[in-house]
């Protein structure tokens, strides 16, 4: 596959690259997505060159992985996140530490089993997500990521033109029972009372222009409710058409977790899928997200919050998008 020029901004051509004066080593996993970074101990005391090298690797490879970061606790996890931007709490789900660390726990119904981009039901959804493995099952529990820029680039030109013209409504109030037919009563209660305690509707472009790389990325996933202006059947068929390209194996990477692993992904250029295949064993991860900006489509139109009238502040910290709005003002 040949990727169009606007999608080659951050590609590496070598299997292994030492990132300049930072001293870290970036080793590619797949041709289109994923790399392992070694030679760094994550925390809030990293020097600016190392942080810049990590950020560049995330933009280039969409998701990067670090082994052996067992020293990280909630505070150090957050402190490292602050080097990439402003941490932001989930709009509806309380954190594990009362601040920014979100519990991704199997006993809280967090067996995703669905392709999604984090929190796209608000306009300025997170730019980066930083996920740390704390407790893992003896088997299963892997996570997959997909490169939504590569998925867009491989579309035939007529489909790219169609995608460029579309907008879609995202919501956290989706059909949870249909997505999780075997969900426990506890998981259903978590969804109904917590996850949808405020119901959001946001209209995004189906194709957004990445603010750092300039790439065009498909903005879809499980929070998409419908394509704007289309009826249910036509809308569903178009969503499925583009989503199939995102889920193509060539565009994905699968990570087998070890305790102490950290994954950082560009939430503006990926979808991910937590595989529910570890039976009743515990799987506990912690996620810190970094505030994002409001997407802009290929026509220059920004995403729009349809309801509520504004994004309310979460239980801790500023509302989503507050930090990027201040920076742009």
Short mmCIF file of C-alpha atoms in Angstrom, two decimals:
data_model
loop_
_atom_site.label_atom_id
_atom_site.label_comp_id
_atom_site.label_asym_id
_atom_site.label_seq_id
_atom_site.Cartn_x
_atom_site.Cartn_y
_atom_site.Cartn_z
CA UNK A 1 0.00 0.00 0.00
CA UNK A 2 1.22 3.49 -0.81
CA UNK A 3 0.13 6.09 1.72
CA UNK A 4 -0.76 9.47 0.31
CA UNK A 5 1.73 12.29 0.99
CA UNK A 6 -0.45 13.94 3.64
CA UNK A 7 -0.24 10.73 5.68
CA UNK A 8 3.54 10.27 5.74
CA UNK A 9 4.41 13.11 8.12
CA UNK A 10 5.87 10.98 10.90
CA UNK A 11 6.78 7.62 9.39
CA UNK A 12 10.01 5.83 10.25
CA UNK A 13 11.73 3.70 7.63
CA UNK A 14 14.09 1.70 9.85
CA UNK A 15 13.14 -1.17 12.12
CA UNK A 16 15.05 0.38 15.01
CA UNK A 17 15.88 4.01 15.64
CA UNK A 18 17.71 5.76 18.46
CA UNK A 19 15.80 9.00 18.96
CA UNK A 20 18.50 11.65 18.71
CA UNK A 21 20.17 12.92 21.87
CA UNK A 22 17.49 11.47 24.16
CA UNK A 23 19.13 8.04 24.04
CA UNK A 24 15.87 6.10 23.84
CA UNK A 25 15.48 3.28 21.34
CA UNK A 26 12.30 2.93 19.28
CA UNK A 27 11.72 -0.51 17.72
CA UNK A 28 8.85 -0.95 15.30
CA UNK A 29 6.46 -3.87 15.79
CA UNK A 30 4.40 -3.70 12.59
CA UNK A 31 4.57 -1.82 9.32
CA UNK A 32 1.62 0.47 10.00
CA UNK A 33 1.28 0.75 13.77
CA UNK A 34 3.12 0.08 17.00
CA UNK A 35 6.61 0.39 18.48
CA UNK A 36 8.42 -0.55 21.68
CA UNK A 37 10.46 2.14 23.44
CA UNK A 38 13.39 1.12 25.63
CA UNK A 39 16.06 3.01 27.54
CA UNK A 40 13.74 5.19 29.62
CA UNK A 41 12.27 5.10 33.14
CA UNK A 42 8.93 6.90 33.00
CA UNK A 43 8.09 9.56 35.56
CA UNK A 44 7.62 13.26 36.08
CA UNK A 45 11.35 14.04 36.10
CA UNK A 46 12.17 13.25 32.45
CA UNK A 47 14.14 15.88 30.57
CA UNK A 48 12.48 17.80 27.70
CA UNK A 49 14.48 16.02 24.97
CA UNK A 50 13.31 12.61 26.15
CA UNK A 51 9.69 13.78 26.41
CA UNK A 52 9.88 15.26 22.91
CA UNK A 53 11.30 11.99 21.56
CA UNK A 54 8.52 9.95 23.20
CA UNK A 55 5.87 12.32 21.85
CA UNK A 56 7.33 12.12 18.35
CA UNK A 57 7.33 8.32 18.52
CA UNK A 58 3.67 8.27 19.59
CA UNK A 59 2.71 10.53 16.68
CA UNK A 60 4.76 8.41 14.26
CA UNK A 61 3.72 4.94 15.40
CA UNK A 62 0.26 5.74 16.88
CA UNK A 63 0.84 3.50 19.94
CA UNK A 64 4.08 2.82 21.82
CA UNK A 65 4.84 0.35 24.59
CA UNK A 66 7.23 0.35 27.55
CA UNK A 67 8.17 -2.77 29.52
CA UNK A 68 9.30 -2.88 33.14
CA UNK A 69 7.74 0.32 34.51
CA UNK A 70 6.78 -1.35 37.80
CA UNK A 71 7.95 1.68 39.81
CA UNK A 72 5.01 3.78 38.65
CA UNK A 73 2.22 4.50 41.11
CA UNK A 74 -0.81 6.76 40.68
CA UNK A 75 1.14 9.95 41.43
CA UNK A 76 4.08 9.16 39.15
CA UNK A 77 1.73 8.02 36.40
CA UNK A 78 -0.04 11.38 36.55
CA UNK A 79 3.25 13.30 36.83
CA UNK A 80 4.50 11.69 33.63
CA UNK A 81 1.19 12.49 31.92
CA UNK A 82 1.61 16.17 32.78
CA UNK A 83 4.74 16.22 30.63
CA UNK A 84 2.59 15.42 27.58
CA UNK A 85 -0.17 17.92 28.35
CA UNK A 86 -2.99 18.57 30.81
CA UNK A 87 -4.47 15.45 32.47
CA UNK A 88 -8.25 15.33 32.23
CA UNK A 89 -10.72 13.25 34.24
CA UNK A 90 -13.44 11.16 32.61
CA UNK A 91 -16.61 13.25 32.12
CA UNK A 92 -18.85 10.80 34.01
CA UNK A 93 -16.89 7.95 35.60
CA UNK A 94 -15.19 8.64 38.97
CA UNK A 95 -11.44 8.01 39.04
CA UNK A 96 -9.62 5.38 41.06
CA UNK A 97 -7.57 7.95 42.99
CA UNK A 98 -9.96 10.90 43.21
CA UNK A 99 -7.95 12.72 40.53
CA UNK A 100 -7.18 11.50 37.01
CA UNK A 101 -6.41 7.78 37.23
CA UNK A 102 -9.33 5.85 35.72
CA UNK A 103 -9.77 2.21 36.75
CA UNK A 104 -10.04 -0.16 33.80
CA UNK A 105 -11.05 -3.17 35.88
CA UNK A 106 -12.73 -6.40 34.87
CA UNK A 107 -14.86 -6.38 38.03
CA UNK A 108 -16.31 -2.98 37.06
CA UNK A 109 -17.57 -4.19 33.71
CA UNK A 110 -14.50 -2.89 31.86
CA UNK A 111 -14.22 -5.79 29.43
CA UNK A 112 -14.63 -3.56 26.40
CA UNK A 113 -14.80 -6.11 23.54
CA UNK A 114 -15.55 -3.25 21.16
CA UNK A 115 -13.58 -0.96 18.89
CA UNK A 116 -13.60 2.63 20.14
CA UNK A 117 -11.67 5.86 20.52
CA UNK A 118 -11.71 7.18 24.08
CA UNK A 119 -14.49 9.62 25.02
CA UNK A 120 -15.48 10.78 21.51
CA UNK A 121 -18.92 11.70 22.82
CA UNK A 122 -17.47 15.10 23.87
CA UNK A 123 -16.04 17.58 21.36
CA UNK A 124 -12.45 17.86 22.67
CA UNK A 125 -11.90 14.19 23.43
CA UNK A 126 -8.45 13.17 24.80
CA UNK A 127 -5.33 13.63 22.68
CA UNK A 128 -3.36 10.87 24.40
CA UNK A 129 -4.16 7.95 26.67
CA UNK A 130 -1.55 6.39 28.98
CA UNK A 131 -2.46 2.90 30.22
CA UNK A 132 -0.57 1.00 32.92
CA UNK A 133 -0.96 -2.71 33.73
CA UNK A 134 -1.34 -3.42 37.46
CA UNK A 135 -3.02 -6.86 37.75
CA UNK A 136 -3.29 -9.32 34.86
CA UNK A 137 -5.00 -12.66 34.27
CA UNK A 138 -2.90 -15.79 33.65
CA UNK A 139 -4.05 -15.74 30.01
CA UNK A 140 -5.92 -13.47 27.62
CA UNK A 141 -6.74 -9.83 28.27
CA UNK A 142 -4.73 -8.49 25.32
CA UNK A 143 -5.48 -5.11 23.74
CA UNK A 144 -5.57 -4.28 20.02
CA UNK A 145 -5.02 -0.89 18.42
CA UNK A 146 -5.76 0.24 14.88
CA UNK A 147 -4.23 3.05 12.81
CA UNK A 148 -7.17 5.17 11.58
CA UNK A 149 -4.87 7.27 9.40
CA UNK A 150 -3.70 4.23 7.45
CA UNK A 151 -7.34 3.10 7.19
CA UNK A 152 -8.27 6.43 5.60
CA UNK A 153 -5.25 6.44 3.27
CA UNK A 154 -6.04 3.00 1.85
CA UNK A 155 -9.63 3.93 0.90
CA UNK A 156 -10.30 4.21 -2.84
CA UNK A 157 -10.50 7.87 -3.85
CA UNK A 158 -14.32 7.91 -4.21
CA UNK A 159 -14.68 6.57 -0.65
CA UNK A 160 -12.18 9.10 0.69
CA UNK A 161 -14.20 11.89 -0.95
CA UNK A 162 -17.41 10.49 0.56
CA UNK A 163 -15.87 10.17 4.03
CA UNK A 164 -14.54 13.75 3.80
CA UNK A 165 -18.09 15.01 3.27
CA UNK A 166 -19.73 13.19 6.21
CA UNK A 167 -20.37 14.05 9.83
CA UNK A 168 -21.47 11.67 12.56
CA UNK A 169 -23.16 11.96 15.95
CA UNK A 170 -21.36 10.30 18.88
CA UNK A 171 -23.00 9.49 22.22
CA UNK A 172 -22.23 7.70 25.46
CA UNK A 173 -25.89 6.53 25.49
CA UNK A 174 -25.55 3.61 23.12
CA UNK A 175 -27.26 0.21 23.12
CA UNK A 176 -25.13 -1.42 25.81
CA UNK A 177 -27.17 -4.63 25.93
CA UNK A 178 -26.73 -5.17 22.18
CA UNK A 179 -22.99 -4.60 22.44
CA UNK A 180 -22.60 -6.69 25.62
CA UNK A 181 -25.38 -9.33 25.51
CA UNK A 182 -23.69 -11.35 28.27
CA UNK A 183 -22.99 -8.40 30.54
CA UNK A 184 -23.47 -8.93 34.27
CA UNK A 185 -26.11 -7.04 36.22
CA UNK A 186 -23.27 -5.14 37.94
CA UNK A 187 -21.88 -4.02 34.59
CA UNK A 188 -25.32 -2.91 33.43
CA UNK A 189 -25.79 -0.92 36.63
CA UNK A 190 -22.37 0.70 36.17
CA UNK A 191 -23.33 1.73 32.66
CA UNK A 192 -26.80 3.06 33.45
CA UNK A 193 -26.04 4.97 36.65
CA UNK A 194 -22.45 6.06 36.14
CA UNK A 195 -21.35 6.07 32.53
CA UNK A 196 -24.55 7.75 31.30
CA UNK A 197 -25.14 9.95 34.36
CA UNK A 198 -24.84 12.81 31.86
CA UNK A 199 -25.86 11.92 28.30
CA UNK A 200 -23.75 13.56 25.61
CA UNK A 201 -24.37 14.07 21.91
CA UNK A 202 -21.55 15.48 19.80
CA UNK A 203 -21.32 15.83 16.02
CA UNK A 204 -17.83 15.18 14.64
CA UNK A 205 -16.48 15.08 11.10
CA UNK A 206 -16.01 11.48 9.95
CA UNK A 207 -12.54 12.58 8.82
CA UNK A 208 -10.53 14.89 11.05
CA UNK A 209 -7.27 16.64 10.25
CA UNK A 210 -4.65 15.77 12.85
CA UNK A 211 -3.44 19.00 14.53
CA UNK A 212 0.20 17.86 14.84
CA UNK A 213 0.93 15.56 11.89
CA UNK A 214 -1.53 16.99 9.36
CA UNK A 215 -2.74 13.45 8.59
CA UNK A 216 -6.37 12.69 7.86
CA UNK A 217 -7.88 10.11 10.22
CA UNK A 218 -11.22 8.32 10.36
CA UNK A 219 -13.18 9.33 13.46
CA UNK A 220 -15.63 6.53 14.20
CA UNK A 221 -15.86 3.71 16.80
CA UNK A 222 -18.51 2.35 19.09
CA UNK A 223 -19.71 5.73 20.36
CA UNK A 224 -20.99 6.63 16.87
CA UNK A 225 -24.78 6.74 16.95
CA UNK A 226 -25.54 7.75 13.36
CA UNK A 227 -24.31 9.54 10.26
CA UNK A 228 -25.84 13.01 10.19
CA UNK A 229 -28.62 13.46 7.65
CA UNK A 230 -29.11 9.76 6.86
CA UNK A 231 -31.75 7.25 7.91
CA UNK A 232 -30.94 4.30 10.15
CA UNK A 233 -30.18 1.67 7.51
CA UNK A 234 -28.09 3.90 5.23
CA UNK A 235 -26.28 5.32 8.25
CA UNK A 236 -25.42 1.88 9.64
CA UNK A 237 -24.17 0.61 6.30
CA UNK A 238 -21.82 3.55 5.86
CA UNK A 239 -20.51 3.27 9.42
CA UNK A 240 -19.85 -0.44 8.90
CA UNK A 241 -18.19 0.20 5.54
CA UNK A 242 -15.58 2.57 6.94
CA UNK A 243 -15.20 0.70 10.22
CA UNK A 244 -14.25 -2.48 8.31
CA UNK A 245 -11.22 -0.68 6.91
CA UNK A 246 -10.18 0.42 10.41
CA UNK A 247 -10.41 -3.17 11.67
CA UNK A 248 -8.37 -4.72 8.84
CA UNK A 249 -5.54 -6.81 10.39
CA UNK A 250 -2.94 -4.92 8.34
CA UNK A 251 -3.86 -1.75 10.24
CA UNK A 252 -3.70 -3.28 13.73
CA UNK A 253 -1.30 -4.36 16.45
CA UNK A 254 -2.02 -6.69 19.37
CA UNK A 255 -0.23 -6.29 22.70
CA UNK A 256 0.21 -9.11 25.24
CA UNK A 257 0.42 -7.33 28.57
CA UNK A 258 2.93 -7.92 31.35
CA UNK A 259 2.59 -6.33 34.80
CA UNK A 260 4.44 -3.01 34.71
CA UNK A 261 3.81 -2.39 31.01
CA UNK A 262 2.73 1.06 29.87
CA UNK A 263 1.04 1.86 26.55
CA UNK A 264 0.68 5.39 25.19
CA UNK A 265 -1.47 6.01 22.15
CA UNK A 266 -2.48 8.93 19.98
CA UNK A 267 -6.22 8.92 20.63
CA UNK A 268 -6.77 11.18 17.61
CA UNK A 269 -5.39 8.58 15.18
CA UNK A 270 -6.35 5.21 16.67
CA UNK A 271 -9.10 2.95 17.87
CA UNK A 272 -8.54 0.17 20.40
CA UNK A 273 -10.22 -3.02 21.61
CA UNK A 274 -9.79 -4.75 24.98
CA UNK A 275 -10.31 -8.45 24.37
CA UNK A 276 -12.61 -10.21 26.85
CA UNK A 277 -11.08 -13.69 26.79
CA UNK A 278 -9.69 -14.20 30.30
CA UNK A 279 -12.79 -15.76 31.89
CA UNK A 280 -13.38 -14.56 35.46
CA UNK A 281 -9.78 -13.68 36.28
CA UNK A 282 -8.99 -10.15 37.46
CA UNK A 283 -7.57 -7.64 35.01
CA UNK A 284 -6.78 -4.21 36.44
CA UNK A 285 -5.24 -1.35 34.50
CA UNK A 286 -4.99 2.38 35.20
CA UNK A 287 -5.48 5.06 32.56
CA UNK A 288 -4.54 8.73 32.54
CA UNK A 289 -5.80 10.79 29.60
CA UNK A 290 -4.42 14.06 28.27
CA UNK A 291 -6.77 16.85 27.21
CA UNK A 292 -7.40 17.19 23.49
CA UNK A 293 -8.57 19.82 21.05
CA UNK A 294 -11.82 20.15 19.09
CA UNK A 295 -11.49 18.25 15.78
CA UNK A 296 -11.57 20.07 12.46
CA UNK A 297 -12.82 18.37 9.32
CA UNK A 298 -11.33 18.59 5.84
CA UNK A 299 -13.79 21.42 5.10
CA UNK A 300 -12.58 23.45 8.09
CA UNK A 301 -15.73 22.84 10.18
CA UNK A 302 -15.22 22.05 13.85
CA UNK A 303 -17.00 19.43 15.93
CA UNK A 304 -20.15 20.61 17.71
CA UNK A 305 -21.64 19.71 21.09
CA UNK A 306 -25.36 19.04 20.57
CA UNK A 307 -26.26 18.30 24.18
CA UNK A 308 -26.00 19.25 26.98
CA UNK A 309 -25.43 22.96 26.38
CA UNK A 310 -21.84 22.68 27.66
CA UNK A 311 -19.49 19.99 28.89
CA UNK A 312 -19.74 20.01 32.70
CA UNK A 313 -16.64 19.81 34.85
CA UNK A 314 -15.94 16.26 36.05
CA UNK A 315 -15.54 15.26 39.69
CA UNK A 316 -11.97 16.58 39.65
CA UNK A 317 -10.20 19.12 37.48
CA UNK A 318 -11.33 21.14 34.47
CA UNK A 319 -13.92 20.25 31.87
CA UNK A 320 -12.79 18.47 28.72
CA UNK A 321 -11.19 20.86 26.26
CA UNK A 322 -10.65 23.66 28.78
CA UNK A 323 -6.86 23.60 28.57
CA UNK A 324 -6.70 23.58 24.78
CA UNK A 325 -9.34 26.30 24.52
CA UNK A 326 -7.26 28.52 26.80
CA UNK A 327 -4.13 27.84 24.74
CA UNK A 328 -5.94 28.76 21.52
CA UNK A 329 -7.42 31.99 22.95
#
